[in-house]
Amino acid sequence: MDRISVMKPWLGTAESDAVAEVIASGWVAQGPRTAAFEQAFAAHQQVGHAVAASNCTTALHLALKVAGVQAGDDVVLPSFSFIATANAPTYLGARPVFADVEETTGNVSAQTIEAALTPKTTAIIAVDQGGMPLDLEPLRRLCDERGLALVEDAACGAGSTYRGAPVGVGADVSAWSFHPRKLLTTGEGGMLTTNNEQWAQRARRLREHAMDVSAADRHGSTLAPQESYGEIGYNFRMTDMQAAVGLVQLSKLEQMVVRRRELAARYQQELAGVPGLRFVQDPEYGTSNYQSFWIEVSRPFPLDREGLLAKLAEDGISARRGIMASHLQPAYAGHSGYTVALPVTERLTANTLILPLYHDLREEEQDRVISSVLSASALTTAGA
Ligand SMILES: *Cc1c(COP(=O)(O)O)cnc(C)c1O
């Protein structure tokens, strides 16, 4: 019996051909393919500017920097997220302050953010957790009233929509991931998007050592202009090999979303009504790309989350624990930005798991996952 993975990227010969072409061209570092990928991504996401980065963590770091976050500031964000969300402000000497999330979506709301605001807060990071679109409008109002920068960690969000538009457009600046655990992948890779032209220009310089002439422009000219460095920058560049893969992947994104939504609908239908199981669903204001299809396990389901993970593993199915809680990690032990109680975060992180879902998952394989969950529910109840 083959093992079923939790996630597999959907890559093919179009991607390998695109990389081979870049290698044959002799230009492998950030250059024309990266510029083309940025343009295509901005157009797809209906946003003014896209700036490629080495990954989403570096894109978030740049996003906070161009949004004006400084050492000593507080940035309110969910603990219920991959730890990079909390680390990004930490890199700038700012303090991540943890907010709780809503149980239906796993996302922060205007209420949970407001409860955690401090006098030193200058920005918030809202996450489209697992691809679930966040409810942006109330957060937008809150940030506008208080003069806070609204940063969206849309790492998992490519292909999700909010009120009919792609997620990410309503924030001041958004960050995206192209890690293979997300839908669209470039191996490693990220993107920053914004409608603020000055922020985009600064991010473009900062990711390239804050050089005022890009490496691509310098190498493209015979007599290279003298460059200067106006501030301390970073090397957060993407390569043209990654961008070439990204362009192909972007052209396949809508198909990926359609397939994932079909598979999510099958899980929702087949697992509906199982006592003690709750699963992620579209909110009324948007559509999820189902980057993570999570279920919450609680009584009267006969097994707890760890028990169900073990049962799935016995049946050759590789599920995963749900989203982590950063405030429970040793890296944030004793952290002073843990100021409000986070009961929903702690419950969800303890009781949720992520079921296999990827483009090439066959229905027979998904049926194996469903039967494993259903048999865990039925057999043990009968024995109890
Ligand atoms: C994956 C992820 C990141 C980090 O993305 P990288 O591209 O691996 O740096 C950040 N935030 C969230 C919510 C994520 O899911």
mmCIF file of N, CA, C and O and ligand atoms in Angstrom, residues 54-60 80-86 127-130 153-156 175-182 187-190 291 323, ligand 1:
data_model
loop_
_atom_site.group_PDB
_atom_site.id
_atom_site.type_symbol
_atom_site.label_atom_id
_atom_site.label_comp_id
_atom_site.label_asym_id
_atom_site.label_seq_id
_atom_site.Cartn_x
_atom_site.Cartn_y
_atom_site.Cartn_z
ATOM 1 N N SER A 54 13.603 36.193 -1.833
ATOM 2 C CA SER A 54 14.134 34.835 -1.714
ATOM 3 C C SER A 54 13.138 33.878 -1.061
ATOM 4 O O SER A 54 13.202 32.674 -1.270
ATOM 5 N N ASN A 55 12.234 34.392 -0.261
ATOM 6 C CA ASN A 55 11.176 33.578 0.365
ATOM 7 C C ASN A 55 10.169 34.529 1.007
ATOM 8 O O ASN A 55 10.333 35.753 0.934
ATOM 9 N N CYS A 56 9.151 33.987 1.634
ATOM 10 C CA CYS A 56 8.136 34.861 2.234
ATOM 11 C C CYS A 56 8.648 35.521 3.505
ATOM 12 O O CYS A 56 8.240 36.634 3.843
ATOM 13 N N THR A 57 9.516 34.840 4.220
ATOM 14 C CA THR A 57 10.038 35.414 5.462
ATOM 15 C C THR A 57 10.797 36.708 5.158
ATOM 16 O O THR A 57 10.623 37.719 5.855
ATOM 17 N N THR A 58 11.618 36.686 4.117
ATOM 18 C CA THR A 58 12.355 37.897 3.753
ATOM 19 C C THR A 58 11.407 38.944 3.161
ATOM 20 O O THR A 58 11.589 40.147 3.382
ATOM 21 N N ALA A 59 10.389 38.500 2.440
ATOM 22 C CA ALA A 59 9.398 39.451 1.901
ATOM 23 C C ALA A 59 8.659 40.149 3.050
ATOM 24 O O ALA A 59 8.397 41.361 3.003
ATOM 25 N N LEU A 60 8.343 39.394 4.109
ATOM 26 C CA LEU A 60 7.658 39.981 5.280
ATOM 27 C C LEU A 60 8.572 40.984 5.992
ATOM 28 O O LEU A 60 8.120 42.050 6.432
ATOM 29 N N PHE A 80 -0.994 32.043 16.317
ATOM 30 C CA PHE A 80 -1.459 30.880 15.540
ATOM 31 C C PHE A 80 -1.034 31.059 14.088
ATOM 32 O O PHE A 80 -1.806 31.480 13.233
ATOM 33 N N SER A 81 0.244 30.774 13.822
ATOM 34 C CA SER A 81 0.791 30.949 12.472
ATOM 35 C C SER A 81 2.136 30.266 12.432
ATOM 36 O O SER A 81 2.722 29.963 13.476
ATOM 37 N N PHE A 82 2.661 30.083 11.237
ATOM 38 C CA PHE A 82 4.043 29.627 11.140
ATOM 39 C C PHE A 82 4.918 30.690 11.820
ATOM 40 O O PHE A 82 4.639 31.889 11.737
ATOM 41 N N ILE A 83 5.958 30.254 12.503
ATOM 42 C CA ILE A 83 6.736 31.133 13.381
ATOM 43 C C ILE A 83 7.374 32.317 12.646
ATOM 44 O O ILE A 83 7.679 33.349 13.257
ATOM 45 N N ALA A 84 7.534 32.216 11.330
ATOM 46 C CA ALA A 84 8.140 33.310 10.557
ATOM 47 C C ALA A 84 7.337 34.605 10.692
ATOM 48 O O ALA A 84 7.905 35.702 10.619
ATOM 49 N N THR A 85 6.014 34.493 10.903
ATOM 50 C CA THR A 85 5.181 35.694 11.063
ATOM 51 C C THR A 85 5.667 36.507 12.263
ATOM 52 O O THR A 85 5.784 37.732 12.192
ATOM 53 N N ALA A 86 5.959 35.822 13.365
ATOM 54 C CA ALA A 86 6.433 36.507 14.577
ATOM 55 C C ALA A 86 7.900 36.906 14.459
ATOM 56 O O ALA A 86 8.334 37.922 15.013
ATOM 57 N N VAL A 127 -2.947 37.234 8.884
ATOM 58 C CA VAL A 127 -2.531 36.075 8.077
ATOM 59 C C VAL A 127 -3.764 35.434 7.436
ATOM 60 O O VAL A 127 -4.801 35.293 8.092
ATOM 61 N N ASP A 128 -3.646 35.045 6.173
ATOM 62 C CA ASP A 128 -4.672 34.202 5.538
ATOM 63 C C ASP A 128 -4.257 32.766 5.852
ATOM 64 O O ASP A 128 -3.586 32.101 5.053
ATOM 65 N N GLN A 129 -4.649 32.306 7.036
ATOM 66 C CA GLN A 129 -4.080 31.058 7.546
ATOM 67 C C GLN A 129 -4.560 29.852 6.748
ATOM 68 O O GLN A 129 -5.756 29.632 6.601
ATOM 69 N N GLY A 130 -3.604 29.086 6.247
ATOM 70 C CA GLY A 130 -3.946 27.882 5.480
ATOM 71 C C GLY A 130 -4.721 28.200 4.212
ATOM 72 O O GLY A 130 -5.376 27.322 3.657
ATOM 73 N N ASP A 153 0.126 38.725 5.756
ATOM 74 C CA ASP A 153 0.958 37.553 5.496
ATOM 75 C C ASP A 153 0.081 36.599 4.688
ATOM 76 O O ASP A 153 -0.693 35.824 5.239
ATOM 77 N N ALA A 154 0.227 36.733 3.360
ATOM 78 C CA ALA A 154 -0.570 35.917 2.439
ATOM 79 C C ALA A 154 0.273 34.754 1.923
ATOM 80 O O ALA A 154 0.094 34.302 0.793
ATOM 81 N N ALA A 155 1.182 34.266 2.779
ATOM 82 C CA ALA A 155 2.085 33.167 2.392
ATOM 83 C C ALA A 155 1.326 32.026 1.726
ATOM 84 O O ALA A 155 1.776 31.464 0.732
ATOM 85 N N CYS A 156 0.157 31.693 2.296
ATOM 86 C CA CYS A 156 -0.606 30.531 1.817
ATOM 87 C C CYS A 156 -1.744 30.951 0.896
ATOM 88 O O CYS A 156 -2.560 30.113 0.508
ATOM 89 N N ALA A 175 2.747 39.816 1.722
ATOM 90 C CA ALA A 175 3.893 38.938 1.460
ATOM 91 C C ALA A 175 3.384 37.536 1.122
ATOM 92 O O ALA A 175 2.424 37.057 1.729
ATOM 93 N N TRP A 176 4.052 36.891 0.161
ATOM 94 C CA TRP A 176 3.609 35.611 -0.408
ATOM 95 C C TRP A 176 4.747 34.606 -0.345
ATOM 96 O O TRP A 176 5.905 34.995 -0.475
ATOM 97 N N SER A 177 4.392 33.335 -0.222
ATOM 98 C CA SER A 177 5.421 32.281 -0.211
ATOM 99 C C SER A 177 5.253 31.355 -1.404
ATOM 100 O O SER A 177 4.127 31.002 -1.770
ATOM 101 N N PHE A 178 6.387 30.926 -1.949
ATOM 102 C CA PHE A 178 6.383 29.917 -3.020
ATOM 103 C C PHE A 178 7.137 28.666 -2.592
ATOM 104 O O PHE A 178 7.771 27.991 -3.394
ATOM 105 N N HIS A 179 7.071 28.388 -1.282
ATOM 106 C CA HIS A 179 7.627 27.142 -0.749
ATOM 107 C C HIS A 179 6.741 25.986 -1.244
ATOM 108 O O HIS A 179 5.534 26.178 -1.441
ATOM 109 N N PRO A 180 7.308 24.786 -1.428
ATOM 110 C CA PRO A 180 6.506 23.665 -1.964
ATOM 111 C C PRO A 180 5.301 23.271 -1.109
ATOM 112 O O PRO A 180 4.411 22.568 -1.586
ATOM 113 N N ARG A 181 5.245 23.735 0.138
ATOM 114 C CA ARG A 181 4.083 23.441 0.978
ATOM 115 C C ARG A 181 2.886 24.323 0.594
ATOM 116 O O ARG A 181 1.775 24.112 1.056
ATOM 117 N N LYS A 182 3.113 25.347 -0.236
ATOM 118 C CA LYS A 182 2.018 26.217 -0.686
ATOM 119 C C LYS A 182 1.576 25.743 -2.080
ATOM 120 O O LYS A 182 2.147 24.802 -2.619
ATOM 121 N N GLY A 187 10.319 26.274 -5.442
ATOM 122 C CA GLY A 187 11.331 25.616 -4.606
ATOM 123 C C GLY A 187 11.467 26.385 -3.300
ATOM 124 O O GLY A 187 11.022 25.939 -2.258
ATOM 125 N N GLU A 188 12.109 27.521 -3.361
ATOM 126 C CA GLU A 188 12.039 28.552 -2.330
ATOM 127 C C GLU A 188 11.688 29.818 -3.092
ATOM 128 O O GLU A 188 12.062 29.954 -4.255
ATOM 129 N N GLY A 189 11.037 30.752 -2.452
ATOM 130 C CA GLY A 189 10.740 31.995 -3.163
ATOM 131 C C GLY A 189 9.640 32.747 -2.468
ATOM 132 O O GLY A 189 8.869 32.168 -1.684
ATOM 133 N N GLY A 190 9.591 34.042 -2.706
ATOM 134 C CA GLY A 190 8.551 34.852 -2.103
ATOM 135 C C GLY A 190 8.295 36.090 -2.937
ATOM 136 O O GLY A 190 8.980 36.341 -3.936
ATOM 137 N N GLN A 291 -5.237 25.624 0.930
ATOM 138 C CA GLN A 291 -3.811 25.279 1.058
ATOM 139 C C GLN A 291 -3.643 24.248 2.170
ATOM 140 O O GLN A 291 -2.826 23.348 2.054
ATOM 141 N N ILE A 323 -1.863 24.044 12.550
ATOM 142 C CA ILE A 323 -1.005 25.222 12.625
ATOM 143 C C ILE A 323 -0.396 25.333 14.025
ATOM 144 O O ILE A 323 -1.053 25.059 15.023
HETATM 145 C C1 LIG B 1 5.018 29.279 4.895
HETATM 146 C C2 LIG B 1 4.709 30.464 5.671
HETATM 147 C C3 LIG B 1 5.642 31.481 5.879
HETATM 148 C C4 LIG B 1 7.086 31.355 5.462
HETATM 149 O O1 LIG B 1 7.255 31.229 4.092
HETATM 150 P P1 LIG B 1 8.713 30.948 3.512
HETATM 151 O O2 LIG B 1 8.556 31.202 2.035
HETATM 152 O O3 LIG B 1 9.037 29.524 3.819
HETATM 153 O O4 LIG B 1 9.645 31.897 4.148
HETATM 154 C C5 LIG B 1 5.251 32.614 6.564
HETATM 155 N N1 LIG B 1 3.998 32.755 7.034
HETATM 156 C C6 LIG B 1 3.071 31.789 6.870
HETATM 157 C C7 LIG B 1 1.679 32.010 7.385
HETATM 158 C C8 LIG B 1 3.396 30.612 6.205
HETATM 159 O O5 LIG B 1 2.472 29.653 6.067
#
